[in-house]
N, CA, C and O atoms as a printed pandas DataFrame, in Angstrom:
     atom_number atom_name residue_name chain_id  residue_number  x_coord  y_coord  z_coord
0              1         N          MET        A               1  -11.484   68.531   56.022
1              2        CA          MET        A               1  -11.136   68.578   54.617
2              3         C          MET        A               1  -12.360   68.101   53.836
3              4         O          MET        A               1  -12.914   67.040   54.125
4              5         N          ASP        A               2  -12.771   68.878   52.860
5              6        CA          ASP        A               2  -13.920   68.458   52.056
6              7         C          ASP        A               2  -13.479   67.468   50.971
7              8         O          ASP        A               2  -12.286   67.265   50.747
8              9         N          ASP        A               3  -14.466   66.857   50.302
9             10        CA          ASP        A               3  -14.173   65.823   49.298
10            11         C          ASP        A               3  -13.306   66.336   48.157
11            12         O          ASP        A               3  -12.444   65.617   47.654
12            13         N          ARG        A               4  -13.539   67.592   47.747
13            14        CA          ARG        A               4  -12.770   68.157   46.634
14            15         C          ARG        A               4  -11.297   68.272   47.017
15            16         O          ARG        A               4  -10.420   67.926   46.226
16            17         N          ASN        A               5  -11.022   68.759   48.234
17            18        CA          ASN        A               5   -9.633   68.866   48.681
18            19         C          ASN        A               5   -9.002   67.493   48.865
19            20         O          ASN        A               5   -7.834   67.295   48.531
20            21         N          ALA        A               6   -9.767   66.549   49.393
21            22        CA          ALA        A               6   -9.247   65.190   49.580
22            23         C          ALA        A               6   -8.872   64.572   48.238
23            24         O          ALA        A               6   -7.853   63.890   48.127
24            25         N          THR        A               7   -9.694   64.811   47.221
25            26        CA          THR        A               7   -9.397   64.293   45.882
26            27         C          THR        A               7   -8.134   64.944   45.329
27            28         O          THR        A               7   -7.295   64.268   44.733
28            29         N          ALA        A               8   -7.998   66.251   45.524
29            30        CA          ALA        A               8   -6.811   66.967   45.039
30            31         C          ALA        A               8   -5.550   66.461   45.726
31            32         O          ALA        A               8   -4.517   66.292   45.079
32            33         N          VAL        A               9   -5.625   66.218   47.031
33            34        CA          VAL        A               9   -4.471   65.702   47.766
34            35         C          VAL        A               9   -4.099   64.314   47.244
35            36         O          VAL        A               9   -2.925   64.026   47.010
36            37         N          LYS        A              10   -5.097   63.466   47.066
37            38        CA          LYS        A              10   -4.843   62.109   46.563
38            39         C          LYS        A              10   -4.191   62.156   45.185
39            40         O          LYS        A              10   -3.231   61.431   44.925
40            41         N          GLU        A              11   -4.713   63.007   44.300
41            42        CA          GLU        A              11   -4.136   63.137   42.953
42            43         C          GLU        A              11   -2.711   63.665   43.011
43            44         O          GLU        A              11   -1.850   63.209   42.259
44            45         N          SER        A              12   -2.456   64.618   43.896
45            46        CA          SER        A              12   -1.104   65.174   44.033
46            47         C          SER        A              12   -0.120   64.113   44.514
47            48         O          SER        A              12    1.003   64.030   44.017
48            49         N          PHE        A              13   -0.539   63.308   45.476
49            50        CA          PHE        A              13    0.320   62.222   45.955
50            51         C          PHE        A              13    0.615   61.227   44.842
51            52         O          PHE        A              13    1.755   60.793   44.676
52            53         N          GLN        A              14   -0.406   60.870   44.088
53            54        CA          GLN        A              14   -0.207   59.914   42.996
54            55         C          GLN        A              14    0.758   60.472   41.953
55            56         O          GLN        A              14    1.620   59.749   41.454
56            57         N          ARG        A              15    0.615   61.753   41.625
57            58        CA          ARG        A              15    1.500   62.391   40.648
58            59         C          ARG        A              15    2.936   62.449   41.182
59            60         O          ARG        A              15    3.884   62.146   40.458
60            61         N          ALA        A              16    3.089   62.841   42.455
61            62        CA          ALA        A              16    4.423   62.919   43.050
62            63         C          ALA        A              16    5.070   61.537   43.113
63            64         O          ALA        A              16    6.263   61.395   42.844
64            65         N          PHE        A              17    4.286   60.519   43.468
65            66        CA          PHE        A              17    4.795   59.147   43.508
66            67         C          PHE        A              17    5.298   58.722   42.136
67            68         O          PHE        A              17    6.388   58.164   42.010
68            69         N          SER        A              18    4.496   58.989   41.110
69            70        CA          SER        A              18    4.871   58.606   39.739
70            71         C          SER        A              18    6.139   59.320   39.290
71            72         O          SER        A              18    7.018   58.709   38.682
72            73         N          GLU        A              19    6.237   60.619   39.591
73            74        CA          GLU        A              19    7.432   61.393   39.210
74            75         C          GLU        A              19    8.672   60.866   39.927
75            76         O          GLU        A              19    9.730   60.717   39.314
76            77         N          ALA        A              20    8.543   60.584   41.228
77            78        CA          ALA        A              20    9.682   60.065   41.991
78            79         C          ALA        A              20   10.103   58.691   41.474
79            80         O          ALA        A              20   11.292   58.406   41.338
80            81         N          LYS        A              21    9.124   57.854   41.193
81            82        CA          LYS        A              21    9.405   56.506   40.683
82            83         C          LYS        A              21   10.128   56.576   39.340
83            84         O          LYS        A              21   11.089   55.842   39.108
84            85         N          ALA        A              22    9.660   57.467   38.450
85            86        CA          ALA        A              22   10.271   57.605   37.124
86            87         C          ALA        A              22   11.678   58.197   37.215
87            88         O          ALA        A              22   12.580   57.765   36.497
88            89         N          ALA        A              23   11.863   59.171   38.083
89            90        CA          ALA        A              23   13.148   59.870   38.155
90            91         C          ALA        A              23   14.194   59.119   38.979
91            92         O          ALA        A              23   15.379   59.143   38.647
92            93         N          PHE        A              24   13.757   58.450   40.057
93            94        CA          PHE        A              24   14.714   57.862   40.988
94            95         C          PHE        A              24   14.568   56.354   41.167
95            96         O          PHE        A              24   15.356   55.730   41.877
96            97         N          GLY        A              25   13.552   55.768   40.519
97            98        CA          GLY        A              25   13.336   54.340   40.672
98            99         C          GLY        A              25   12.703   53.971   42.001
99           100         O          GLY        A              25   12.608   52.792   42.342
100          101         N          ASP        A              26   12.274   54.961   42.744
101          102        CA          ASP        A              26   11.671   54.742   44.064
102          103         C          ASP        A              26   10.593   55.800   44.265
103          104         O          ASP        A              26   10.868   56.996   44.164
104          105         N          GLY        A              27    9.400   55.377   44.542
105          106        CA          GLY        A              27    8.292   56.319   44.699
106          107         C          GLY        A              27    8.082   56.804   46.118
107          108         O          GLY        A              27    7.056   57.413   46.417
108          109         N          SER        A              28    9.046   56.542   47.005
109          110        CA          SER        A              28    8.890   56.975   48.398
110          111         C          SER        A              28    8.715   58.484   48.470
111          112         O          SER        A              28    9.353   59.238   47.735
112          113         N          LEU        A              29    7.839   58.905   49.370
113          114        CA          LEU        A              29    7.567   60.327   49.549
114          115         C          LEU        A              29    7.808   60.715   50.999
115          116         O          LEU        A              29    7.609   59.915   51.912
116          117         N          PHE        A              30    8.236   61.940   51.193
117          118        CA          PHE        A              30    8.437   62.506   52.520
118          119         C          PHE        A              30    7.439   63.641   52.670
119          120         O          PHE        A              30    7.395   64.540   51.830
120          121         N          VAL        A              31    6.645   63.611   53.719
121          122        CA          VAL        A              31    5.603   64.616   53.918
122          123         C          VAL        A              31    5.956   65.469   55.126
123          124         O          VAL        A              31    6.296   64.945   56.187
124          125         N          GLU        A              32    5.875   66.780   54.963
125          126        CA          GLU        A              32    6.116   67.713   56.051
126          127         C          GLU        A              32    4.829   68.443   56.406
127          128         O          GLU        A              32    3.947   68.624   55.566
128          129         N          LYS        A              33    4.739   68.849   57.644
129          130        CA          LYS        A              33    3.608   69.649   58.084
130          131         C          LYS        A              33    3.741   71.046   57.497
131          132         O          LYS        A              33    4.828   71.624   57.507
132          133         N          PHE        A              34    2.643   71.590   56.987
133          134        CA          PHE        A              34    2.636   72.956   56.479
134          135         C          PHE        A              34    2.385   73.891   57.650
135          136         O          PHE        A              34    1.403   73.735   58.377
136          137         N          ILE        A              35    3.264   74.856   57.832
137          138        CA          ILE        A              35    3.113   75.838   58.902
138          139         C          ILE        A              35    2.884   77.188   58.242
139          140         O          ILE        A              35    3.768   77.733   57.581
140          141         N          GLU        A              36    1.696   77.711   58.431
141          142        CA          GLU        A              36    1.328   78.963   57.777
142          143         C          GLU        A              36    1.946   80.155   58.508
143          144         O          GLU        A              36    1.771   80.319   59.715
144          145         N          ARG        A              37    2.662   80.972   57.764
145          146        CA          ARG        A              37    3.287   82.196   58.260
146          147         C          ARG        A              37    4.063   81.991   59.573
147          148         O          ARG        A              37    3.781   82.655   60.570
148          149         N          PRO        A              38    5.032   81.075   59.568
149          150        CA          PRO        A              38    5.789   80.826   60.800
150          151         C          PRO        A              38    6.783   81.941   61.088
151          152         O          PRO        A              38    7.169   82.699   60.198
152          153         N          ARG        A              39    7.183   82.023   62.334
153          154        CA          ARG        A              39    8.311   82.877   62.709
154          155         C          ARG        A              39    9.563   82.008   62.638
155          156         O          ARG        A              39    9.544   80.836   63.014
156          157         N          HIS        A              40   10.642   82.598   62.154
157          158        CA          HIS        A              40   11.932   81.900   62.060
158          159         C          HIS        A              40   12.767   82.394   63.241
159          160         O          HIS        A              40   13.230   83.534   63.255
160          161         N          ILE        A              41   12.950   81.523   64.226
161          162        CA          ILE        A              41   13.661   81.895   65.450
162          163         C          ILE        A              41   14.967   81.111   65.527
163          164         O          ILE        A              41   14.990   79.892   65.356
164          165         N          GLU        A              42   16.051   81.837   65.786
165          166        CA          GLU        A              42   17.371   81.219   65.923
166          167         C          GLU        A              42   17.885   81.442   67.338
167          168         O          GLU        A              42   17.666   82.499   67.930
168          169         N          VAL        A              43   18.568   80.439   67.874
169          170        CA          VAL        A              43   19.181   80.546   69.195
170          171         C          VAL        A              43   20.689   80.406   69.031
171          172         O          VAL        A              43   21.183   79.365   68.597
172          173         N          GLN        A              44   21.412   81.462   69.380
173          174        CA          GLN        A              44   22.875   81.456   69.306
174          175         C          GLN        A              44   23.422   80.718   70.520
175          176         O          GLN        A              44   22.990   80.967   71.645
176          177         N          LEU        A              45   24.377   79.806   70.298
177          178        CA          LEU        A              45   24.984   79.029   71.379
178          179         C          LEU        A              45   26.497   79.179   71.375
179          180         O          LEU        A              45   27.115   79.423   70.338
180          181         N          LEU        A              46   27.078   79.028   72.560
181          182        CA          LEU        A              46   28.530   78.943   72.703
182          183         C          LEU        A              46   28.835   77.773   73.631
183          184         O          LEU        A              46   28.288   77.680   74.729
184          185         N          GLY        A              47   29.715   76.882   73.178
185          186        CA          GLY        A              47   30.103   75.744   73.999
186          187         C          GLY        A              47   31.613   75.596   74.017
187          188         O          GLY        A              47   32.293   75.960   73.058
188          189         N          ASP        A              48   32.142   75.052   75.130
189          190        CA          ASP        A              48   33.591   74.864   75.215
190          191         C          ASP        A              48   33.932   73.379   75.351
191          192         O          ASP        A              48   33.044   72.525   75.353
192          193         N          ASN        A              49   35.224   73.085   75.464
193          194        CA          ASN        A              49   35.693   71.697   75.545
194          195         C          ASN        A              49   35.468   71.056   76.911
195          196         O          ASN        A              49   35.777   69.879   77.093
196          197         N          HIS        A              50   34.938   71.805   77.869
197          198        CA          HIS        A              50   34.714   71.297   79.222
198          199         C          HIS        A              50   33.239   70.984   79.484
199          200         O          HIS        A              50   32.855   70.701   80.619
200          201         N          GLY        A              51   32.426   71.035   78.448
201          202        CA          GLY        A              51   31.008   70.723   78.610
202          203         C          GLY        A              51   30.134   71.906   78.971
203          204         O          GLY        A              51   28.925   71.757   79.151
204          205         N          ASN        A              52   30.739   73.081   79.079
205          206        CA          ASN        A              52   29.946   74.279   79.369
206          207         C          ASN        A              52   29.271   74.744   78.089
207          208         O          ASN        A              52   29.901   74.804   77.034
208          209         N          LEU        A              53   28.008   75.067   78.183
209          210        CA          LEU        A              53   27.262   75.498   77.008
210          211         C          LEU        A              53   26.220   76.522   77.446
211          212         O          LEU        A              53   25.468   76.290   78.393
212          213         N          VAL        A              54   26.182   77.647   76.755
213          214        CA          VAL        A              54   25.210   78.698   77.085
214          215         C          VAL        A              54   24.537   79.186   75.813
215          216         O          VAL        A              54   25.092   79.102   74.718
216          217         N          HIS        A              55   23.324   79.700   75.990
217          218        CA          HIS        A              55   22.649   80.355   74.872
218          219         C          HIS        A              55   22.852   81.859   75.009
219          220         O          HIS        A              55   23.029   82.374   76.113
220          221         N          LEU        A              56   22.826   82.547   73.894
221          222        CA          LEU        A              56   22.902   84.011   73.887
222          223         C          LEU        A              56   21.564   84.570   73.421
223          224         O          LEU        A              56   21.501   85.533   72.656
224          225         N          TYR        A              57   20.503   83.942   73.901
225          226        CA          TYR        A              57   19.125   84.336   73.612
226          227         C          TYR        A              57   18.769   84.069   72.152
227          228         O          TYR        A              57   19.495   83.385   71.432
228          229         N          GLU        A              58   17.653   84.616   71.745
229          230        CA          GLU        A              58   17.115   84.288   70.418
230          231         C          GLU        A              58   17.113   85.501   69.504
231          232         O          GLU        A              58   17.146   86.652   69.940
232          233         N          ARG        A              59   17.072   85.187   68.214
233          234        CA          ARG        A              59   16.921   86.210   67.173
234          235         C          ARG        A              59   15.705   85.841   66.342
235          236         O          ARG        A              59   15.470   84.666   66.057
236          237         N          ASP        A              60   14.944   86.836   65.958
237          238        CA          ASP        A              60   13.819   86.617   65.048
238          239         C          ASP        A              60   14.295   86.985   63.651
239          240         O          ASP        A              60   14.615   88.142   63.380
240          241         N          CYS        A              61   14.340   86.006   62.774
241          242        CA          CYS        A              61   14.819   86.194   61.402
242          243         C          CYS        A              61   13.693   85.927   60.409
243          244         O          CYS        A              61   13.924   85.381   59.330
244          245         N          SER        A              62   12.485   86.312   60.777
245          246        CA          SER        A              62   11.304   85.997   59.968
246          247         C          SER        A              62   11.194   86.828   58.702
247          248         O          SER        A              62   10.614   86.376   57.715
248          249         N          VAL        A              63   11.743   88.041   58.715
249          250        CA          VAL        A              63   11.643   88.893   57.526
250          251         C          VAL        A              63   12.689   88.425   56.524
251          252         O          VAL        A              63   13.889   88.631   56.705
252          253         N          GLN        A              64   12.201   87.788   55.459
253          254        CA          GLN        A              64   13.092   87.229   54.446
254          255         C          GLN        A              64   12.576   87.546   53.051
255          256         O          GLN        A              64   11.383   87.763   52.840
256          257         N          ARG        A              65   13.499   87.566   52.115
257          258        CA          ARG        A              65   13.155   87.711   50.699
258          259         C          ARG        A              65   13.911   86.626   49.948
259          260         O          ARG        A              65   15.134   86.527   50.043
260          261         N          ARG        A              66   13.177   85.822   49.206
261          262        CA          ARG        A              66   13.764   84.702   48.455
262          263         C          ARG        A              66   14.617   83.803   49.356
263          264         O          ARG        A              66   15.703   83.367   48.974
264          265         N          HIS        A              67   14.110   83.541   50.540
265          266        CA          HIS        A              67   14.753   82.675   51.528
266          267         C          HIS        A              67   16.064   83.248   52.067
267          268         O          HIS        A              67   16.875   82.517   52.636
268          269         N          GLN        A              68   16.271   84.538   51.892
269          270        CA          GLN        A              68   17.438   85.209   52.455
270          271         C          GLN        A              68   16.967   86.152   53.551
271          272         O          GLN        A              68   16.016   86.907   53.351
272          273         N          LYS        A              69   17.619   86.117   54.698
273          274        CA          LYS        A              69   17.228   86.964   55.818
274          275         C          LYS        A              69   17.497   88.424   55.479
275          276         O          LYS        A              69   18.575   88.778   55.003
276          277         N          VAL        A              70   16.507   89.256   55.731
277          278        CA          VAL        A              70   16.622   90.685   55.449
278          279         C          VAL        A              70   16.789   91.461   56.748
279          280         O          VAL        A              70   17.569   92.411   56.814
280          281         N          VAL        A              71   16.048   91.053   57.788
281          282        CA          VAL        A              71   16.088   91.730   59.081
282          283         C          VAL        A              71   16.204   90.672   60.172
283          284         O          VAL        A              71   15.495   89.666   60.150
284          285         N          GLU        A              72   17.106   90.907   61.130
285          286        CA          GLU        A              72   17.217   90.058   62.311
286          287         C          GLU        A              72   16.987   90.930   63.533
287          288         O          GLU        A              72   17.587   91.998   63.661
288          289         N          ILE        A              73   16.119   90.479   64.431
289          290        CA          ILE        A              73   15.766   91.270   65.608
290          291         C          ILE        A              73   16.021   90.426   66.853
291          292         O          ILE        A              73   15.635   89.259   66.915
292          293         N          ALA        A              74   16.679   91.033   67.849
293          294        CA          ALA        A              74   16.910   90.339   69.110
294          295         C          ALA        A              74   16.732   91.324   70.260
295          296         O          ALA        A              74   17.208   92.456   70.182
296          297         N          PRO        A              75   16.067   90.915   71.305
297          298        CA          PRO        A              75   15.310   89.675   71.396
298          299         C          PRO        A              75   14.087   89.714   70.485
299          300         O          PRO        A              75   13.671   90.783   70.037
300          301         N          ALA        A              76   13.522   88.557   70.218
301          302        CA          ALA        A              76   12.359   88.470   69.325
302          303         C          ALA        A              76   11.199   89.266   69.925
303          304         O          ALA        A              76   10.818   89.028   71.072
304          305         N          PRO        A              77   10.637   90.199   69.171
305          306        CA          PRO        A              77    9.538   91.015   69.703
306          307         C          PRO        A              77    8.242   90.214   69.839
307          308         O          PRO        A              77    7.967   89.310   69.051
308          309         N          ALA        A              78    7.457   90.567   70.853
309          310        CA          ALA        A              78    6.146   89.940   71.086
310          311         C          ALA        A              78    6.252   88.416   71.109
311          312         O          ALA        A              78    5.407   87.712   70.557
312          313         N          PHE        A              79    7.287   87.932   71.747
313          314        CA          PHE        A              79    7.526   86.494   71.855
314          315         C          PHE        A              79    7.171   86.087   73.280
315          316         O          PHE        A              79    7.813   86.552   74.221
316          317         N          PRO        A              80    6.171   85.235   73.465
317          318        CA          PRO        A              80    5.731   84.879   74.818
318          319         C          PRO        A              80    6.878   84.324   75.672
319          320         O          PRO        A              80    7.672   83.507   75.207
320          321         N          ALA        A              81    6.948   84.777   76.916
321          322        CA          ALA        A              81    8.032   84.375   77.818
322          323         C          ALA        A              81    8.108   82.860   77.980
323          324         O          ALA        A              81    9.201   82.297   78.042
324          325         N          GLU        A              82    6.966   82.207   78.047
325          326        CA          GLU        A              82    6.942   80.751   78.223
326          327         C          GLU        A              82    7.551   80.043   77.009
327          328         O          GLU        A              82    8.322   79.095   77.157
328          329         N          THR        A              83    7.199   80.511   75.812
329          330        CA          THR        A              83    7.753   79.917   74.588
330          331         C          THR        A              83    9.244   80.202   74.505
331          332         O          THR        A              83   10.029   79.332   74.126
332          333         N          ARG        A              84    9.634   81.424   74.862
333          334        CA          ARG        A              84   11.062   81.791   74.841
334          335         C          ARG        A              84   11.860   80.840   75.738
335          336         O          ARG        A              84   12.875   80.291   75.311
336          337         N          LYS        A              85   11.405   80.646   76.973
337          338        CA          LYS        A              85   12.131   79.778   77.900
338          339         C          LYS        A              85   12.238   78.356   77.352
339          340         O          LYS        A              85   13.310   77.752   77.401
340          341         N          LYS        A              86   11.145   77.825   76.838
341          342        CA          LYS        A              86   11.154   76.453   76.317
342          343         C          LYS        A              86   12.107   76.304   75.136
343          344         O          LYS        A              86   12.864   75.337   75.063
344          345         N          ILE        A              87   12.069   77.257   74.217
345          346        CA          ILE        A              87   12.895   77.149   73.010
346          347         C          ILE        A              87   14.379   77.311   73.348
347          348         O          ILE        A              87   15.225   76.634   72.764
348          349         N          LEU        A              88   14.699   78.208   74.290
349          350        CA          LEU        A              88   16.090   78.381   74.713
350          351         C          LEU        A              88   16.584   77.119   75.421
351          352         O          LEU        A              88   17.687   76.641   75.155
352          353         N          ASP        A              89   15.760   76.586   76.322
353          354        CA          ASP        A              89   16.137   75.353   77.032
354          355         C          ASP        A              89   16.328   74.189   76.066
355          356         O          ASP        A              89   17.275   73.414   76.203
356          357         N          ASP        A              90   15.433   74.065   75.091
357          358        CA          ASP        A              90   15.542   72.958   74.135
358          359         C          ASP        A              90   16.753   73.106   73.221
359          360         O          ASP        A              90   17.379   72.109   72.864
360          361         N          ALA        A              91   17.089   74.327   72.840
361          362        CA          ALA        A              91   18.282   74.538   72.010
362          363         C          ALA        A              91   19.531   74.075   72.761
363          364         O          ALA        A              91   20.386   73.395   72.195
364          365         N          VAL        A              92   19.628   74.445   74.031
365          366        CA          VAL        A              92   20.768   74.020   74.852
366          367         C          VAL        A              92   20.747   72.503   75.038
367          368         O          VAL        A              92   21.789   71.853   74.965
368          369         N          ARG        A              93   19.567   71.943   75.276
369          370        CA          ARG        A              93   19.433   70.491   75.468
370          371         C          ARG        A              93   19.909   69.728   74.227
371          372         O          ARG        A              93   20.614   68.726   74.346
372          373         N          ILE        A              94   19.529   70.198   73.051
373          374        CA          ILE        A              94   19.953   69.557   71.798
374          375         C          ILE        A              94   21.475   69.564   71.691
375          376         O          ILE        A              94   22.090   68.543   71.385
376          377         N          ALA        A              95   22.072   70.722   71.944
377          378        CA          ALA        A              95   23.524   70.857   71.813
378          379         C          ALA        A              95   24.266   70.007   72.848
379          380         O          ALA        A              95   25.270   69.370   72.529
380          381         N          LYS        A              96   23.770   70.000   74.079
381          382        CA          LYS        A              96   24.420   69.188   75.114
382          383         C          LYS        A              96   24.323   67.702   74.787
383          384         O          LYS        A              96   25.261   66.943   75.034
384          385         N          TYR        A              97   23.205   67.298   74.241
385          386        CA          TYR        A              97   22.994   65.886   73.917
386          387         C          TYR        A              97   24.055   65.366   72.947
387          388         O          TYR        A              97   24.493   64.220   73.055
388          389         N          VAL        A              98   24.462   66.204   72.007
389          390        CA          VAL        A              98   25.459   65.771   71.017
390          391         C          VAL        A              98   26.877   66.189   71.392
391          392         O          VAL        A              98   27.804   65.986   70.608
392          393         N          GLY        A              99   27.062   66.773   72.589
393          394        CA          GLY        A              99   28.395   67.176   73.028
394          395         C          GLY        A              99   28.965   68.332   72.233
395          396         O          GLY        A              99   30.164   68.377   71.957
396          397         N          TYR        A             100   28.109   69.262   71.869
397          398        CA          TYR        A             100   28.522   70.377   71.011
398          399         C          TYR        A             100   29.507   71.289   71.732
399          400         O          TYR        A             100   29.303   71.616   72.901
400          401         N          ASN        A             101   30.583   71.707   71.043
401          402        CA          ASN        A             101   31.535   72.653   71.620
402          403         C          ASN        A             101   32.051   73.598   70.542
403          404         O          ASN        A             101   33.053   73.326   69.881
404          405         N          ASN        A             102   31.356   74.695   70.384
405          406        CA          ASN        A             102   31.715   75.679   69.366
406          407         C          ASN        A             102   30.670   76.784   69.435
407          408         O          ASN        A             102   29.737   76.722   70.235
408          409         N          ALA        A             103   30.836   77.787   68.596
409          410        CA          ALA        A             103   29.743   78.728   68.368
410          411         C          ALA        A             103   28.813   78.062   67.366
411          412         O          ALA        A             103   29.269   77.384   66.445
412          413         N          GLY        A             104   27.534   78.250   67.541
413          414        CA          GLY        A             104   26.582   77.652   66.615
414          415         C          GLY        A             104   25.192   78.203   66.832
415          416         O          GLY        A             104   24.945   78.963   67.768
416          417         N          THR        A             105   24.297   77.815   65.964
417          418        CA          THR        A             105   22.927   78.312   66.018
418          419         C          THR        A             105   21.956   77.160   65.817
419          420         O          THR        A             105   22.115   76.347   64.907
420          421         N          VAL        A             106   20.945   77.104   66.684
421          422        CA          VAL        A             106   19.860   76.138   66.539
422          423         C          VAL        A             106   18.663   76.918   66.014
423          424         O          VAL        A             106   18.285   77.942   66.583
424          425         N          GLU        A             107   18.063   76.430   64.921
425          426        CA          GLU        A             107   16.976   77.164   64.272
426          427         C          GLU        A             107   15.653   76.421   64.402
427          428         O          GLU        A             107   15.591   75.193   64.342
428          429         N          PHE        A             108   14.595   77.213   64.583
429          430        CA          PHE        A             108   13.245   76.686   64.754
430          431         C          PHE        A             108   12.257   77.499   63.935
431          432         O          PHE        A             108   12.507   78.662   63.615
432          433         N          LEU        A             109   11.127   76.874   63.598
433          434        CA          LEU        A             109    9.956   77.588   63.108
434          435         C          LEU        A             109    8.938   77.579   64.238
435          436         O          LEU        A             109    8.777   76.572   64.928
436          437         N          VAL        A             110    8.249   78.706   64.426
437          438        CA          VAL        A             110    7.253   78.829   65.489
438          439         C          VAL        A             110    5.926   79.205   64.855
439          440         O          VAL        A             110    5.834   80.179   64.108
440          441         N          ASP        A             111    4.884   78.412   65.166
441          442        CA          ASP        A             111    3.572   78.709   64.584
442          443         C          ASP        A             111    2.801   79.713   65.440
443          444         O          ASP        A             111    3.286   80.158   66.480
444          445         N          LYS        A             112    1.615   80.057   64.996
445          446        CA          LYS        A             112    0.808   81.078   65.670
446          447         C          LYS        A             112    0.362   80.661   67.065
447          448         O          LYS        A             112    0.028   81.512   67.890
448          449         N          LYS        A             113    0.353   79.360   67.333
449          450        CA          LYS        A             113   -0.067   78.867   68.647
450          451         C          LYS        A             113    1.108   78.738   69.620
451          452         O          LYS        A             113    0.918   78.369   70.778
452          453         N          GLY        A             114    2.318   79.041   69.150
453          454        CA          GLY        A             114    3.491   78.926   70.004
454          455         C          GLY        A             114    4.168   77.571   69.941
455          456         O          GLY        A             114    5.147   77.336   70.650
456          457         N          ASN        A             115    3.658   76.671   69.099
457          458        CA          ASN        A             115    4.344   75.394   68.884
458          459         C          ASN        A             115    5.588   75.665   68.051
459          460         O          ASN        A             115    5.559   76.486   67.134
460          461         N          TYR        A             116    6.670   74.985   68.364
461          462        CA          TYR        A             116    7.885   75.222   67.584
462          463         C          TYR        A             116    8.444   73.908   67.065
463          464         O          TYR        A             116    8.247   72.838   67.641
464          465         N          TYR        A             117    9.152   74.041   65.949
465          466        CA          TYR        A             117    9.631   72.885   65.200
466          467         C          TYR        A             117   11.100   73.099   64.847
467          468         O          TYR        A             117   11.468   74.128   64.280
468          469         N          PHE        A             118   11.922   72.132   65.182
469          470        CA          PHE        A             118   13.355   72.184   64.892
470          471         C          PHE        A             118   13.590   72.180   63.386
471          472         O          PHE        A             118   12.987   71.389   62.661
472          473         N          ILE        A             119   14.465   73.063   62.916
473          474        CA          ILE        A             119   14.856   73.076   61.502
474          475         C          ILE        A             119   16.249   72.461   61.341
475          476         O          ILE        A             119   16.427   71.457   60.651
476          477         N          GLU        A             120   17.237   73.095   62.002
477          478        CA          GLU        A             120   18.618   72.656   61.797
478          479         C          GLU        A             120   19.536   73.283   62.830
479          480         O          GLU        A             120   19.149   74.180   63.579
480          481         N          VAL        A             121   20.773   72.779   62.848
481          482        CA          VAL        A             121   21.855   73.392   63.615
482          483         C          VAL        A             121   22.898   73.843   62.615
483          484         O          VAL        A             121   23.307   73.071   61.749
484          485         N          ASN        A             122   23.327   75.075   62.727
485          486        CA          ASN        A             122   24.434   75.575   61.917
486          487         C          ASN        A             122   25.659   75.632   62.818
487          488         O          ASN        A             122   25.715   76.428   63.755
488          489         N          ALA        A             123   26.634   74.785   62.528
489          490        CA          ALA        A             123   27.818   74.631   63.369
490          491         C          ALA        A             123   28.894   75.639   62.989
491          492         O          ALA        A             123   30.009   75.278   62.614
492          493         N          ARG        A             124   28.534   76.887   63.097
493          494        CA          ARG        A             124   29.481   77.959   62.764
494          495         C          ARG        A             124   28.957   79.262   63.342
495          496         O          ARG        A             124   27.812   79.345   63.785
496          497         N          LEU        A             125   29.785   80.246   63.333
497          498        CA          LEU        A             125   29.366   81.588   63.716
498          499         C          LEU        A             125   28.680   82.201   62.503
499          500         O          LEU        A             125   29.299   82.357   61.450
500          501         N          GLN        A             126   27.418   82.546   62.644
501          502        CA          GLN        A             126   26.670   83.072   61.507
502          503         C          GLN        A             126   26.837   84.580   61.382
503          504         O          GLN        A             126   27.273   85.256   62.313
504          505         N          VAL        A             127   26.483   85.084   60.220
505          506        CA          VAL        A             127   26.585   86.520   59.960
506          507         C          VAL        A             127   25.778   87.305   60.991
507          508         O          VAL        A             127   26.158   88.415   61.365
508          509         N          GLU        A             128   24.673   86.737   61.445
509          510        CA          GLU        A             128   23.779   87.428   62.368
510          511         C          GLU        A             128   24.322   87.514   63.791
511          512         O          GLU        A             128   23.659   88.080   64.661
512          513         N          HIS        A             129   25.506   86.969   64.049
513          514        CA          HIS        A             129   26.037   86.959   65.414
514          515         C          HIS        A             129   26.135   88.358   65.999
515          516         O          HIS        A             129   26.042   88.521   67.216
516          517         N          THR        A             130   26.321   89.362   65.166
517          518        CA          THR        A             130   26.432   90.731   65.694
518          519         C          THR        A             130   25.135   91.193   66.342
519          520         O          THR        A             130   25.158   92.020   67.254
520          521         N          VAL        A             131   24.010   90.670   65.883
521          522        CA          VAL        A             131   22.721   91.007   66.498
522          523         C          VAL        A             131   22.693   90.462   67.925
523          524         O          VAL        A             131   22.242   91.149   68.841
524          525         N          SER        A             132   23.168   89.241   68.117
525          526        CA          SER        A             132   23.241   88.664   69.466
526          527         C          SER        A             132   24.232   89.430   70.332
527          528         O          SER        A             132   23.988   89.631   71.522
528          529         N          GLU        A             133   25.338   89.855   69.753
529          530        CA          GLU        A             133   26.329   90.616   70.509
530          531         C          GLU        A             133   25.752   91.926   71.029
531          532         O          GLU        A             133   26.103   92.371   72.121
532          533         N          GLU        A             134   24.879   92.536   70.259
533          534        CA          GLU        A             134   24.268   93.802   70.678
534          535         C          GLU        A             134   23.453   93.652   71.957
535          536         O          GLU        A             134   23.391   94.584   72.758
536          537         N          ILE        A             135   22.825   92.490   72.161
537          538        CA          ILE        A             135   21.985   92.336   73.353
538          539         C          ILE        A             135   22.697   91.644   74.509
539          540         O          ILE        A             135   22.186   91.642   75.629
540          541         N          THR        A             136   23.870   91.056   74.260
541          542        CA          THR        A             136   24.570   90.353   75.335
542          543         C          THR        A             136   25.845   91.063   75.777
543          544         O          THR        A             136   26.421   90.712   76.806
544          545         N          GLY        A             137   26.286   92.045   75.020
545          546        CA          GLY        A             137   27.495   92.765   75.386
546          547         C          GLY        A             137   28.658   92.103   74.783
547          548         O          GLY        A             137   29.789   92.553   74.968
């Protein structure tokens, strides 16, 4: 980072701190990593009351307009097998850890290097479930 960018970042933090302090009485800030052009990957899960939990593979929901999904593709095209296995295993691991038993979706962002970042779990059957049904029968 050059000096000009460092100065801009410092000024932005100071401005954000001041705005938060004025609006909420607390200047605490939360910083997230910026991921340039990530892929939005979702893993559909099904769990029962007996501890059984399976994934129904992944969907690529990266094509969006105004944060609304426009196209969902399954399986995710040009998705490295190693990353696919890790993300599917981790989605199941997350759900098992909390004793999940329902239909649900674990969502991740994946960067260009194949690193992935947990976004959220949606504890419901999503509209995109039909895309998963097409590839799993």
